[in-house]
CSV table of C-alpha atoms and ligand atoms in Angstrom, one decimal:
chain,number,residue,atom,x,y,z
A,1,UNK,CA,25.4,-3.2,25.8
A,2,UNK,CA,23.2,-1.0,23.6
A,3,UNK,CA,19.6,-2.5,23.2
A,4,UNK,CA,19.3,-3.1,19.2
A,5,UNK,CA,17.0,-1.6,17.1
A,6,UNK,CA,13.9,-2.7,16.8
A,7,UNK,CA,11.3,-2.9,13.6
A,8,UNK,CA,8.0,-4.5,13.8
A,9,UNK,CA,6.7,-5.6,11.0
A,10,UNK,CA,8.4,-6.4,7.6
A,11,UNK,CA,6.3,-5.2,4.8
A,12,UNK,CA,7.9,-2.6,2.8
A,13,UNK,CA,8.3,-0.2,5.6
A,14,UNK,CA,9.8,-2.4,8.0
A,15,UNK,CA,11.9,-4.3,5.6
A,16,UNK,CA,13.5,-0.9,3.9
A,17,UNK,CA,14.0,0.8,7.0
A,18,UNK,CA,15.6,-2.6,8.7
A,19,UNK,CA,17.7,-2.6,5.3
A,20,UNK,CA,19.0,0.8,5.3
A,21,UNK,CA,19.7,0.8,9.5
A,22,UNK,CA,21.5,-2.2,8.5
A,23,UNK,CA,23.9,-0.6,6.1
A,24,UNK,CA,24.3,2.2,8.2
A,25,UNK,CA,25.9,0.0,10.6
A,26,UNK,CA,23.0,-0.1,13.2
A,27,UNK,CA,22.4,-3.6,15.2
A,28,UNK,CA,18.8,-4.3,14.2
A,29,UNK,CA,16.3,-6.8,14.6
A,30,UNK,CA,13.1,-7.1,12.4
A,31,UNK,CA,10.1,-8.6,14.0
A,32,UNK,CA,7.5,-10.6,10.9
A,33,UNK,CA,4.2,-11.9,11.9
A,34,UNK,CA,4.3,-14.7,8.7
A,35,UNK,CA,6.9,-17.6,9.3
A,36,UNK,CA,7.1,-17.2,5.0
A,37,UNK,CA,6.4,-15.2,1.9
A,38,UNK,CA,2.8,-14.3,1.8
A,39,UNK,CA,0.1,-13.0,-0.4
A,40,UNK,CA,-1.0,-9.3,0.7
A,41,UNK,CA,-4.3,-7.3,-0.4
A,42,UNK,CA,-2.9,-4.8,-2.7
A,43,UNK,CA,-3.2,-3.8,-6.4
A,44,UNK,CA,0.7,-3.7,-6.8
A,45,UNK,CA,0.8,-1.1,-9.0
A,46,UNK,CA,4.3,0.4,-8.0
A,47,UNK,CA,4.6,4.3,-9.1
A,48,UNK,CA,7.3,6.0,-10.3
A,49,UNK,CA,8.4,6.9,-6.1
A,50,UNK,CA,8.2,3.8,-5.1
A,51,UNK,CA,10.5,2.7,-7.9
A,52,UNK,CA,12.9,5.3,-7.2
A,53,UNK,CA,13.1,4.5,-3.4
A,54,UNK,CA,13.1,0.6,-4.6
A,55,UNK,CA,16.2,1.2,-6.9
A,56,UNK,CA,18.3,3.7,-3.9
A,57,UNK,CA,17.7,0.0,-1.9
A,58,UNK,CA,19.4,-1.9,-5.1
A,59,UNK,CA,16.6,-3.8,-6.5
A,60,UNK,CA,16.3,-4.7,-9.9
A,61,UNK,CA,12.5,-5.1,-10.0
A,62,UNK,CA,12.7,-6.4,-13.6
A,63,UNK,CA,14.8,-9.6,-12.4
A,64,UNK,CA,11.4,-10.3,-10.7
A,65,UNK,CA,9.7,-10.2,-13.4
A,66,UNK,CA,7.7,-7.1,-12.8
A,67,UNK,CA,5.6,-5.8,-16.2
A,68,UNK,CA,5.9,-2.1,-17.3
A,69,UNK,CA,2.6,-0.5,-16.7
A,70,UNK,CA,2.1,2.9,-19.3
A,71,UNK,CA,-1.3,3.3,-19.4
A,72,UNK,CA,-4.5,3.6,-17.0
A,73,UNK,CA,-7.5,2.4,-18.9
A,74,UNK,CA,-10.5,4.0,-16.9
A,75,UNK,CA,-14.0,1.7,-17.4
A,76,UNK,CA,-17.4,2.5,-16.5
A,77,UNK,CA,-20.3,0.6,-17.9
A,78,UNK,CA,-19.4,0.0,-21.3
A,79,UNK,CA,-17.6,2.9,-21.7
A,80,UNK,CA,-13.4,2.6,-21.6
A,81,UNK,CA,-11.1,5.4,-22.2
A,82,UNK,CA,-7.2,4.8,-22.4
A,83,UNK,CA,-4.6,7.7,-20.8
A,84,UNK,CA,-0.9,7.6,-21.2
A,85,UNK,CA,0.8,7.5,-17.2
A,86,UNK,CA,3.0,10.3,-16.9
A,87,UNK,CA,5.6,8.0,-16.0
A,88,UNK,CA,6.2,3.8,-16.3
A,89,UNK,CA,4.6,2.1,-13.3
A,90,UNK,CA,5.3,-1.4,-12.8
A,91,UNK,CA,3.2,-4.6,-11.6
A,92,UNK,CA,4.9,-6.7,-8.9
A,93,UNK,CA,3.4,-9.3,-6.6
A,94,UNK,CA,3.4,-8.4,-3.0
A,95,UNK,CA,4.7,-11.2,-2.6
A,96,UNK,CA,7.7,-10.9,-4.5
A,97,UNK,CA,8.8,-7.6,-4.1
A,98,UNK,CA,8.0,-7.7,0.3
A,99,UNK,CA,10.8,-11.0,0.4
A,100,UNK,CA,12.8,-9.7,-1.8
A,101,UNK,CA,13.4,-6.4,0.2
A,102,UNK,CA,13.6,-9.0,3.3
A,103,UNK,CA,16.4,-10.2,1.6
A,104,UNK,CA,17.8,-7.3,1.3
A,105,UNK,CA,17.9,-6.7,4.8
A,106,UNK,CA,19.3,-9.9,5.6
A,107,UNK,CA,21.8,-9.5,3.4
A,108,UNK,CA,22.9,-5.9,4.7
A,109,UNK,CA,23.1,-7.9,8.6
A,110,UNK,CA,20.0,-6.8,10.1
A,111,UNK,CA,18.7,-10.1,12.4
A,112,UNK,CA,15.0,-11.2,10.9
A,113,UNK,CA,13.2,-13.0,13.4
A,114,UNK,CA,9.8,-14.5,11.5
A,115,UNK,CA,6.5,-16.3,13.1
A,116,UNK,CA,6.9,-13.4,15.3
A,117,UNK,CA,3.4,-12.2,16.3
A,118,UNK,CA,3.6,-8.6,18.5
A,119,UNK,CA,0.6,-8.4,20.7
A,120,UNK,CA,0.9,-5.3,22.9
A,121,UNK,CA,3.3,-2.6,22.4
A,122,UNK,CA,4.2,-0.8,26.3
A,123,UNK,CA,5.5,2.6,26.8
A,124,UNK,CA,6.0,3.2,30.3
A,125,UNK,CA,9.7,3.9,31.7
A,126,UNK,CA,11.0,2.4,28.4
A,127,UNK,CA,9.7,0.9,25.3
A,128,UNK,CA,8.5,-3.0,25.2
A,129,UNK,CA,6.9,-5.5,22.8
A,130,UNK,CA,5.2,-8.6,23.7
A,131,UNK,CA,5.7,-11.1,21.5
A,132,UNK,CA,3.4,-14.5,21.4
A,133,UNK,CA,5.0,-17.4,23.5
A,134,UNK,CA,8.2,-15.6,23.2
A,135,UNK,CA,8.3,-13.1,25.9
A,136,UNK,CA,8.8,-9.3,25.8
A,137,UNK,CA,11.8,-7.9,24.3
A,138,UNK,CA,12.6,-4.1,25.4
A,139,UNK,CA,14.1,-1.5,23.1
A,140,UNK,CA,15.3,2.3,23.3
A,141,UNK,CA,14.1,2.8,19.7
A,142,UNK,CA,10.8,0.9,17.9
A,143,UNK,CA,10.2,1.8,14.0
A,144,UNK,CA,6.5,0.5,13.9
A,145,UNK,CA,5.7,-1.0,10.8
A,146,UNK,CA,3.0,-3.6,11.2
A,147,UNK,CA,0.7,-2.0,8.5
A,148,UNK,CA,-3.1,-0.8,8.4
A,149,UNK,CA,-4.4,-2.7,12.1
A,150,UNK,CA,-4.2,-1.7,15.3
A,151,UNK,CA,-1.3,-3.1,17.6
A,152,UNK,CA,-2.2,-3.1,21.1
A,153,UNK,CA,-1.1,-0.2,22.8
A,154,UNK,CA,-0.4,1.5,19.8
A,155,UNK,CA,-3.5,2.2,18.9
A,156,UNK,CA,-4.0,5.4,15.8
A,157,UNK,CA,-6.8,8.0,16.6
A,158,UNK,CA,-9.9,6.8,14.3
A,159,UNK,CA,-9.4,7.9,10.3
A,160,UNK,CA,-11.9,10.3,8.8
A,161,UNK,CA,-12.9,8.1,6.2
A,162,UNK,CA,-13.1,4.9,7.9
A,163,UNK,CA,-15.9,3.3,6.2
A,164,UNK,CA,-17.7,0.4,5.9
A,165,UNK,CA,-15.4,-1.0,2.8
A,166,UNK,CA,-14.1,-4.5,2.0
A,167,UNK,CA,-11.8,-5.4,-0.3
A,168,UNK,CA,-10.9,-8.1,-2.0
A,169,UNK,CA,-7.8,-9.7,-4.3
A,170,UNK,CA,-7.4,-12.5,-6.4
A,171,UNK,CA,-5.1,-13.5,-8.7
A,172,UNK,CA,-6.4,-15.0,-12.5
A,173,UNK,CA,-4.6,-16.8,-15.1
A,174,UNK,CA,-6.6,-14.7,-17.9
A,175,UNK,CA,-6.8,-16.4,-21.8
A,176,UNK,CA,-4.2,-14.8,-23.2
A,177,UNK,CA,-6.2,-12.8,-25.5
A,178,UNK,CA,-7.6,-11.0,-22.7
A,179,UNK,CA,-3.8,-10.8,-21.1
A,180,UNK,CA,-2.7,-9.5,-24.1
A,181,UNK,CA,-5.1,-6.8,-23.9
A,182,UNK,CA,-3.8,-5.8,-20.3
A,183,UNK,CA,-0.2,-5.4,-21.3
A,184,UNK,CA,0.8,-2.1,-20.9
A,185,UNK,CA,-2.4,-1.4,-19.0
A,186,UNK,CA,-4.2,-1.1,-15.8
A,187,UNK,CA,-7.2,-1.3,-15.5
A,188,UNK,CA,-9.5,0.5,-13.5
A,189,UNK,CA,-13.4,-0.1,-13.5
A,190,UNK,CA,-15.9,1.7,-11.6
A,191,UNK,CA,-19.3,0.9,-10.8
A,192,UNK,CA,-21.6,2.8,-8.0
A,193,UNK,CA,-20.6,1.3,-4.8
A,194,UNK,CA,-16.9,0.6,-5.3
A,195,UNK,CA,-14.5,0.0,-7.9
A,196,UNK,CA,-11.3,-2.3,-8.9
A,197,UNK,CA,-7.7,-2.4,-10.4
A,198,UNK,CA,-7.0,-5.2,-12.8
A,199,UNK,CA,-3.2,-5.5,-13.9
A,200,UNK,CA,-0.8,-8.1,-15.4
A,201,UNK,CA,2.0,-9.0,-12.6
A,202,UNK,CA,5.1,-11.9,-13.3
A,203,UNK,CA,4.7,-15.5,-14.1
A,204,UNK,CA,1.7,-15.2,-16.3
A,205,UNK,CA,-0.8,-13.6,-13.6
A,206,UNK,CA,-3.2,-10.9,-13.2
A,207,UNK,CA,-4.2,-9.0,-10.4
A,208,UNK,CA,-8.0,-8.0,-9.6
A,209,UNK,CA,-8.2,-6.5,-6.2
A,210,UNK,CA,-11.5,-4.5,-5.5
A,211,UNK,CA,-13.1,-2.3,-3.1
A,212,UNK,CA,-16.7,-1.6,-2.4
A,213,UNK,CA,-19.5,-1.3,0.0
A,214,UNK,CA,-19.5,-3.9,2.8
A,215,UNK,CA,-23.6,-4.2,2.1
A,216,UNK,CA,-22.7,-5.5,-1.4
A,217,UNK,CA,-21.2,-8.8,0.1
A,218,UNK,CA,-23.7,-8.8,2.7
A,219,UNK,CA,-26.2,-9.0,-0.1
A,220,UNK,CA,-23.8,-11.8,-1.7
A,221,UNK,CA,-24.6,-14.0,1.7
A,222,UNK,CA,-20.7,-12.7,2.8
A,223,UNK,CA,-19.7,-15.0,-0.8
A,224,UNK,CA,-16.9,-13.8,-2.5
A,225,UNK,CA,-17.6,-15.9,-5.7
A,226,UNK,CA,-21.0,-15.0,-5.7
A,227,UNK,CA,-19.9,-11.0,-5.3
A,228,UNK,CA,-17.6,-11.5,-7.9
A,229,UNK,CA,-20.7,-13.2,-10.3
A,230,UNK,CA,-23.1,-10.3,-9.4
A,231,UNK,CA,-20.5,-7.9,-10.5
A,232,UNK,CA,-19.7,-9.7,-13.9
A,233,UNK,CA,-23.9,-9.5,-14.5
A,234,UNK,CA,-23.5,-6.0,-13.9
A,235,UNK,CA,-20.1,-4.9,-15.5
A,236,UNK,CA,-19.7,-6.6,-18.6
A,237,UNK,CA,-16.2,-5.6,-18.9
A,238,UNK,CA,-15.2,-7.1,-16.1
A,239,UNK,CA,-17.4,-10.4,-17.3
A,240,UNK,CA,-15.5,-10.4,-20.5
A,241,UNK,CA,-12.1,-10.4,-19.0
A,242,UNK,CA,-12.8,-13.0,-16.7
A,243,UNK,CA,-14.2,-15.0,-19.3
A,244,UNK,CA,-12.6,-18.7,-18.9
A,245,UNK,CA,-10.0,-17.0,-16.2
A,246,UNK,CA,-8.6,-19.4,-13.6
A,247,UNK,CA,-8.5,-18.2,-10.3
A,248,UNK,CA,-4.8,-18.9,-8.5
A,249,UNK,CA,-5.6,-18.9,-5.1
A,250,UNK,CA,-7.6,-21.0,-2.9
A,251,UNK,CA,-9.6,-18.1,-1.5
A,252,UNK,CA,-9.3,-14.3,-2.0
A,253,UNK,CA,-7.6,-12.2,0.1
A,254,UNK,CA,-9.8,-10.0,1.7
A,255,UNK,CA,-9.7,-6.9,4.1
A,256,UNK,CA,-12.5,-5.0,6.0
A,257,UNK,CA,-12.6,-1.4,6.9
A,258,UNK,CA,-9.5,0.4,5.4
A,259,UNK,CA,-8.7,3.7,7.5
A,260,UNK,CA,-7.8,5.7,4.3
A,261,UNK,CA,-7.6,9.2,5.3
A,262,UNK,CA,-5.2,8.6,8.0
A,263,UNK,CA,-2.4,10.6,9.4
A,264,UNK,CA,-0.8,10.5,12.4
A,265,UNK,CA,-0.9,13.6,14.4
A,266,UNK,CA,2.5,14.0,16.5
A,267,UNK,CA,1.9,15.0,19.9
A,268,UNK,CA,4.2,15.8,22.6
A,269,UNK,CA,2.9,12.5,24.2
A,270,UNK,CA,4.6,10.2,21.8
A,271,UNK,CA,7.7,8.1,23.4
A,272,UNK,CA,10.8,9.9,21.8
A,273,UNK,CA,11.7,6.7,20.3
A,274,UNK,CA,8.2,5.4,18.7
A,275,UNK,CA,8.6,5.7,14.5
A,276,UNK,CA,5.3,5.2,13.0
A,277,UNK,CA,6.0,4.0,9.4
A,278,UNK,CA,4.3,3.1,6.2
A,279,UNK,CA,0.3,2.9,7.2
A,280,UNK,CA,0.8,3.3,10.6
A,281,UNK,CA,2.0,6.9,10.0
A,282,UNK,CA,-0.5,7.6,6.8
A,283,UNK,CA,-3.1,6.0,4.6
A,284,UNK,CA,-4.1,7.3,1.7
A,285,UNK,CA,-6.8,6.1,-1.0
A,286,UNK,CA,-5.2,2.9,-2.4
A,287,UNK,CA,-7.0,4.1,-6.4
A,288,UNK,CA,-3.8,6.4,-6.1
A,289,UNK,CA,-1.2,3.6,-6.2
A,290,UNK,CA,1.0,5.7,-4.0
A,291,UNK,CA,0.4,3.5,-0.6
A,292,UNK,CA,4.4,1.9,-1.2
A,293,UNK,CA,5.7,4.9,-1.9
A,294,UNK,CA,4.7,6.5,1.0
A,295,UNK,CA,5.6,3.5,3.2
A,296,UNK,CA,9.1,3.8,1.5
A,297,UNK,CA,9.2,7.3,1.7
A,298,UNK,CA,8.5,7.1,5.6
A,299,UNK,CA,11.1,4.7,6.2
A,300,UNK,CA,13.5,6.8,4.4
A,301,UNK,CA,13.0,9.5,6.5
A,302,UNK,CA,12.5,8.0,9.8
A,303,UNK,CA,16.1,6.1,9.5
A,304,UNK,CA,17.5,9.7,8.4
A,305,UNK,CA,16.1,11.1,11.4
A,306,UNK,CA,16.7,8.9,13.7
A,307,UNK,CA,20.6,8.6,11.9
A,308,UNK,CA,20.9,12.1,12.7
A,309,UNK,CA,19.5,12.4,16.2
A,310,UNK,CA,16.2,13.4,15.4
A,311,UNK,CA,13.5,12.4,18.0
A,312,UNK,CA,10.2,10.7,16.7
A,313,UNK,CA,8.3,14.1,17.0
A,314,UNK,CA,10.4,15.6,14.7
A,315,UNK,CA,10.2,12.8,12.6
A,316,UNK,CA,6.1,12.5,12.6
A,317,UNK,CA,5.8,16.5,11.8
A,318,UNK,CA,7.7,16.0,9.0
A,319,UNK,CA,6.0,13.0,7.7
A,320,UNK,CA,2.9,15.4,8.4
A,321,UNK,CA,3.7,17.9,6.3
A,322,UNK,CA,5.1,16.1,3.4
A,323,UNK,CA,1.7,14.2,3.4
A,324,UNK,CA,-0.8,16.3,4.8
A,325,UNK,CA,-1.9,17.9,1.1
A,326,UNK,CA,-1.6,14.5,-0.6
A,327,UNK,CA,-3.9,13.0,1.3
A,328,UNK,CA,-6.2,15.7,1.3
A,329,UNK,CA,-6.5,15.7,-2.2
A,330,UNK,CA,-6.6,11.9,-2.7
A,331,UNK,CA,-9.4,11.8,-0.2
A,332,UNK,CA,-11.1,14.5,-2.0
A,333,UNK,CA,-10.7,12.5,-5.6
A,334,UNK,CA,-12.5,9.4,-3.6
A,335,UNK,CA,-15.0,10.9,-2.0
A,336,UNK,CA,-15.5,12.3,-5.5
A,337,UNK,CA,-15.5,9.1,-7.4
A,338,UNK,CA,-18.0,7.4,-5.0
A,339,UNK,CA,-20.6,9.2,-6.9
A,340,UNK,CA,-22.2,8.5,-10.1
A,341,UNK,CA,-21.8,12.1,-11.0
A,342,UNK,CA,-18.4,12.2,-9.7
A,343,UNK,CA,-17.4,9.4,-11.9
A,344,UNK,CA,-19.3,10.9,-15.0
A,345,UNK,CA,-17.3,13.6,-14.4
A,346,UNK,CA,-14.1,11.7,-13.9
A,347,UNK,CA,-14.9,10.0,-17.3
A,348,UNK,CA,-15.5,13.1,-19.5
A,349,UNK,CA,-12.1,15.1,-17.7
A,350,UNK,CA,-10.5,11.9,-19.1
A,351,UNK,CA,-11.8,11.9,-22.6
A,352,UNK,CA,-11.6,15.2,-23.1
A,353,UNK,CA,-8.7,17.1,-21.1
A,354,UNK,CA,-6.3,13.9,-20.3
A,355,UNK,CA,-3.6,16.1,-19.1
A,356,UNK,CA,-5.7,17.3,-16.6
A,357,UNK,CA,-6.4,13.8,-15.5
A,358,UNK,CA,-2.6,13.4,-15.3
A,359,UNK,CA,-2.0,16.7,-13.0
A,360,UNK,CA,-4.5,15.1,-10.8
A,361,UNK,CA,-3.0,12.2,-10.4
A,362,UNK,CA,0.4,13.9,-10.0
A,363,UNK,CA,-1.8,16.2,-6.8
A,364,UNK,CA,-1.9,13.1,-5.2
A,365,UNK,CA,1.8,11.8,-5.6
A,366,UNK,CA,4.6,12.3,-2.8
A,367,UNK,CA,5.4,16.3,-3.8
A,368,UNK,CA,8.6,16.2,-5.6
A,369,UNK,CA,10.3,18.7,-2.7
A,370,UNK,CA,10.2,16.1,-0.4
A,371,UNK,CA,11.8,13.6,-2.5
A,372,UNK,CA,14.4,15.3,-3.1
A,373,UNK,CA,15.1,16.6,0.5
A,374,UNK,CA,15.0,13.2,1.0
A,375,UNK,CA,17.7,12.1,-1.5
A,376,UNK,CA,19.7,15.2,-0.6
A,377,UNK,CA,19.7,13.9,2.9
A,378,UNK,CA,20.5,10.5,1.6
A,379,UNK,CA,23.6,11.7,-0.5
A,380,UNK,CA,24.8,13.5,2.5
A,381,UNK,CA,24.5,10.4,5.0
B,1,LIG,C1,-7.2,-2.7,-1.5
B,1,LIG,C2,-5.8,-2.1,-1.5
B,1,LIG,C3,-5.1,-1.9,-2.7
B,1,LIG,C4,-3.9,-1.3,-2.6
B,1,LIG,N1,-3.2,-1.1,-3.8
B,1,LIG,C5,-2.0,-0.4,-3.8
B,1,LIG,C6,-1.3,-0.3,-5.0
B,1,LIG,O1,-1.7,-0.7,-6.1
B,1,LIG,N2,-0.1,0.5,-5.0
B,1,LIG,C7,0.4,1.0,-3.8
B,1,LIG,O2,1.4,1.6,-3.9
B,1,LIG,N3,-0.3,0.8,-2.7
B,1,LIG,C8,-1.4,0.1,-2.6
B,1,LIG,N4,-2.1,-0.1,-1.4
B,1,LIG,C9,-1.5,0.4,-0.2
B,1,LIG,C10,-0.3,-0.5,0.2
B,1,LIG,O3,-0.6,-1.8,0.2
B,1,LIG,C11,0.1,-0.1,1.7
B,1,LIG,O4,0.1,1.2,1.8
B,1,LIG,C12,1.5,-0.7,2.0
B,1,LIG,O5,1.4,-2.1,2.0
B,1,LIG,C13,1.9,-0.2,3.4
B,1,LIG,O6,3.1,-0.9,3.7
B,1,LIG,P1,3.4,-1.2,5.3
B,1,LIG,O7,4.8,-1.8,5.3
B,1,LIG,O8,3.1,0.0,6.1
B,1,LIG,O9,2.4,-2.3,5.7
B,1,LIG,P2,2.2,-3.8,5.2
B,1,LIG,O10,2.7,-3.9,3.9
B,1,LIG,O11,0.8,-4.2,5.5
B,1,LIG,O12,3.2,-4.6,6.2
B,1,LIG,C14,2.9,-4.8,7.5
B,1,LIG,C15,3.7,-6.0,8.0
B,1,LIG,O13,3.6,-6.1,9.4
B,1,LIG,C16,3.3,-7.5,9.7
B,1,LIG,N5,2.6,-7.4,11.0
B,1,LIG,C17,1.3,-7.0,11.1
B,1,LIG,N6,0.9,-7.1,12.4
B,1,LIG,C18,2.0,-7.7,13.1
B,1,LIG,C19,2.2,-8.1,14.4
B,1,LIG,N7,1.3,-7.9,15.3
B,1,LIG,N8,3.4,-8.6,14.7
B,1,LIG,C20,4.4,-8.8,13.8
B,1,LIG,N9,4.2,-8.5,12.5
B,1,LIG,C21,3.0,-7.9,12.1
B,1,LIG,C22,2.5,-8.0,8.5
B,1,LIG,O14,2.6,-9.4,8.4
B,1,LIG,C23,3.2,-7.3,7.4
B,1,LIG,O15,4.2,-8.0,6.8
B,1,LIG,C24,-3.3,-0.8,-1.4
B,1,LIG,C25,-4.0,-1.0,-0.2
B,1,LIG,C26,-5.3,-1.6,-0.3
B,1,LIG,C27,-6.0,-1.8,1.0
């Protein structure tokens, strides 16, 4: 009997491509590390791609509860200047919107096996994953999905910009004056080592998730709390919007050394039936909001692909070319915005030319050719 397919990993990548294998008729199984919904670092911000991709799948984000996002408010010091999206982003919880396209796969018949930990992926005569106390299945095809680490005998060539960042996300109940003043809004405040997205997401909550220099909580005695107070001394925007906030988790979710810069260079090496998805394929600066997108947009393609015969190599130099200049220019914009110049500069473009502000952050979006080879491939399948 044909070996199923296999997908490790069910965050958006791994769930949407399960999903749409599923509906194509494929036997598939979906591997999960977490027996349940979980929390993930993220700023949830979903753009205007990742909505499109999200609604092909059939999901009503707004039955979730997800809050329209229209505006990006940039802050630096004391300074804030509003600019109109070009498009309505919306503010989901990871954990929502990650179970709910799980769902979705169940639902189409792929198999989801959770409290599934992969610890080595082998490629010798065929393809194999070890999976803790379980044993090692074997598969023709592996869509590998298991997000920003390293798998074990997967491992990615190093990222350019691997730096020494950590990042951090908590969710707030804000008053709801201050709430009220996010609606419609994200929030993004700079300071010189780092920055952060604050956004409104369902059931009353708001997102902060920040990134900044690893020496900044080294200085903070590796305290998240006492990060988070040194920033409010410093950022007084920030201070005032967390003014009689109550934190929602028991601790903050954290993450240390994001590979942004990332993309994964096919070589004639790769097993034929290895699909890198989502951040295992490419990561881009997460101030773009366009990590979901791509991670749908790579799943999109790779089931396309592999629907029509296509071998992973094909696959991974196309992912390479629709993402090779986005990624380029996003890592250009951050390395920009890690200087106090850079962010000066960032500041006045905003107050005084906003549209330009808005064609960059449309330089850094999937480009709109591949979208729609994507869809025209869709419509054909
Ligand atoms: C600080 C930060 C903020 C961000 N903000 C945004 C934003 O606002 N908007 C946006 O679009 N993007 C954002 N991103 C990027 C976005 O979160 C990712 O690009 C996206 O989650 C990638 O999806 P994925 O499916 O590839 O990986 P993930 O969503 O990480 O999913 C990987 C899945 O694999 C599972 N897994 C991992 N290892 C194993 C294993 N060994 N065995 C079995 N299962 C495993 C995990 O449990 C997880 O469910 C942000 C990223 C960071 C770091």
């Amino acid at each position: 009997m044909k070996l199923p397919l296999v997908v490790a990993g069910g965050g958006l990548a791994g769930a949407a491509a399960a999903c749409l294998l599923a509906r194509a008729g494929c036997r598939v199984v979906l591997l999960e590390r977490e027996a349940g919904p979980t929390d993930k670092i993220c700023g949830e911000f979903i753009s205007m791609e990742a909505q499109h991709y999200l609604r092909l799948l059939g999901l009503d984000l707004s039955a979730h509860g997800a809050q329209p996002i229209r505006r990006v408010r940039l802050v630096r010091g004391a300074v804030a200047i509003d600019v109109a999206l070009p498009f309505v982003a919306l503010g989901l919880s990871r954990r929502s919107l990650d179970q709910a396209l799980i769902d979705c796969a169940a639902a189409n018949g792929a198999e989801i096996r959770r409290d599934c930990t992969i610890t080595h992926l082998g490629r010798e005569d065929t393809l194999t994953l070890d999976i803790a106390g379980q044993g090692r299945i074997e598969a023709d095809t592996i869509f590998l999905a298991t997000g920003k680490h390293e798998l074990r005998g997967a491992r990615r060539r190093p990222a350019t910009q691997a730096e020494n960042l950590v990042g951090f996300k908590m969710y707030f109940r804000l008053t709801s004056a201050q709430r009220n003043i996010l609606r419609d809004c994200v929030e993004v405040l700079m300071w010189p080592d780092g920055y952060a997205g604050l956004q409104n997401v369902e059931d009353g909550r708001s997102n902060l998730c920040l990134l900044t220099q690893e020496a900044r909580l080294r200085a903070a005695g590796g305290d998240w709390q006492r990060l988070l107070d040194d920033l409010c001394r410093t950022q007084p925007h920030l201070a005032r919007r967390l003014e009689g906030a109550v934190p929602l988790l028991a601790r903050p979710i954290s993450i240390f050394r994001v590979p942004y810069g990332f993309l994964h260079k096919p070589s004639a090496d790769d097993p034929a039936g290895l699909y890198r998805l989502g951040d295992q394929v490419a990561v881009i600066p997460s101030f773009t909001g366009e990590g979901m997108s791509i991670a749908l947009h790579s799943a999109a393609v790779a089931v396309a692909c592999y629907l029509q015969g296509d071998a992973a190599l094909v696959y991974h130099r196309r992912m390479r070319n629709d993402f090779a200049a986005q990624i380029a220019r996003a890592s250009a914009l951050y390395r920009l915005g890690r200087s106090a110049q850079g962010q000066a500069a960032m500041m006045w473009v905003a107050r005084t030319y906003p549209a330009a502000l808005r064609l960059a952050t449309s330089l850094t979006r999937i480009p709109p050719h591949a979208l729609a080879r994507q869809s025209a491939l869709a419509a054909a399948g």
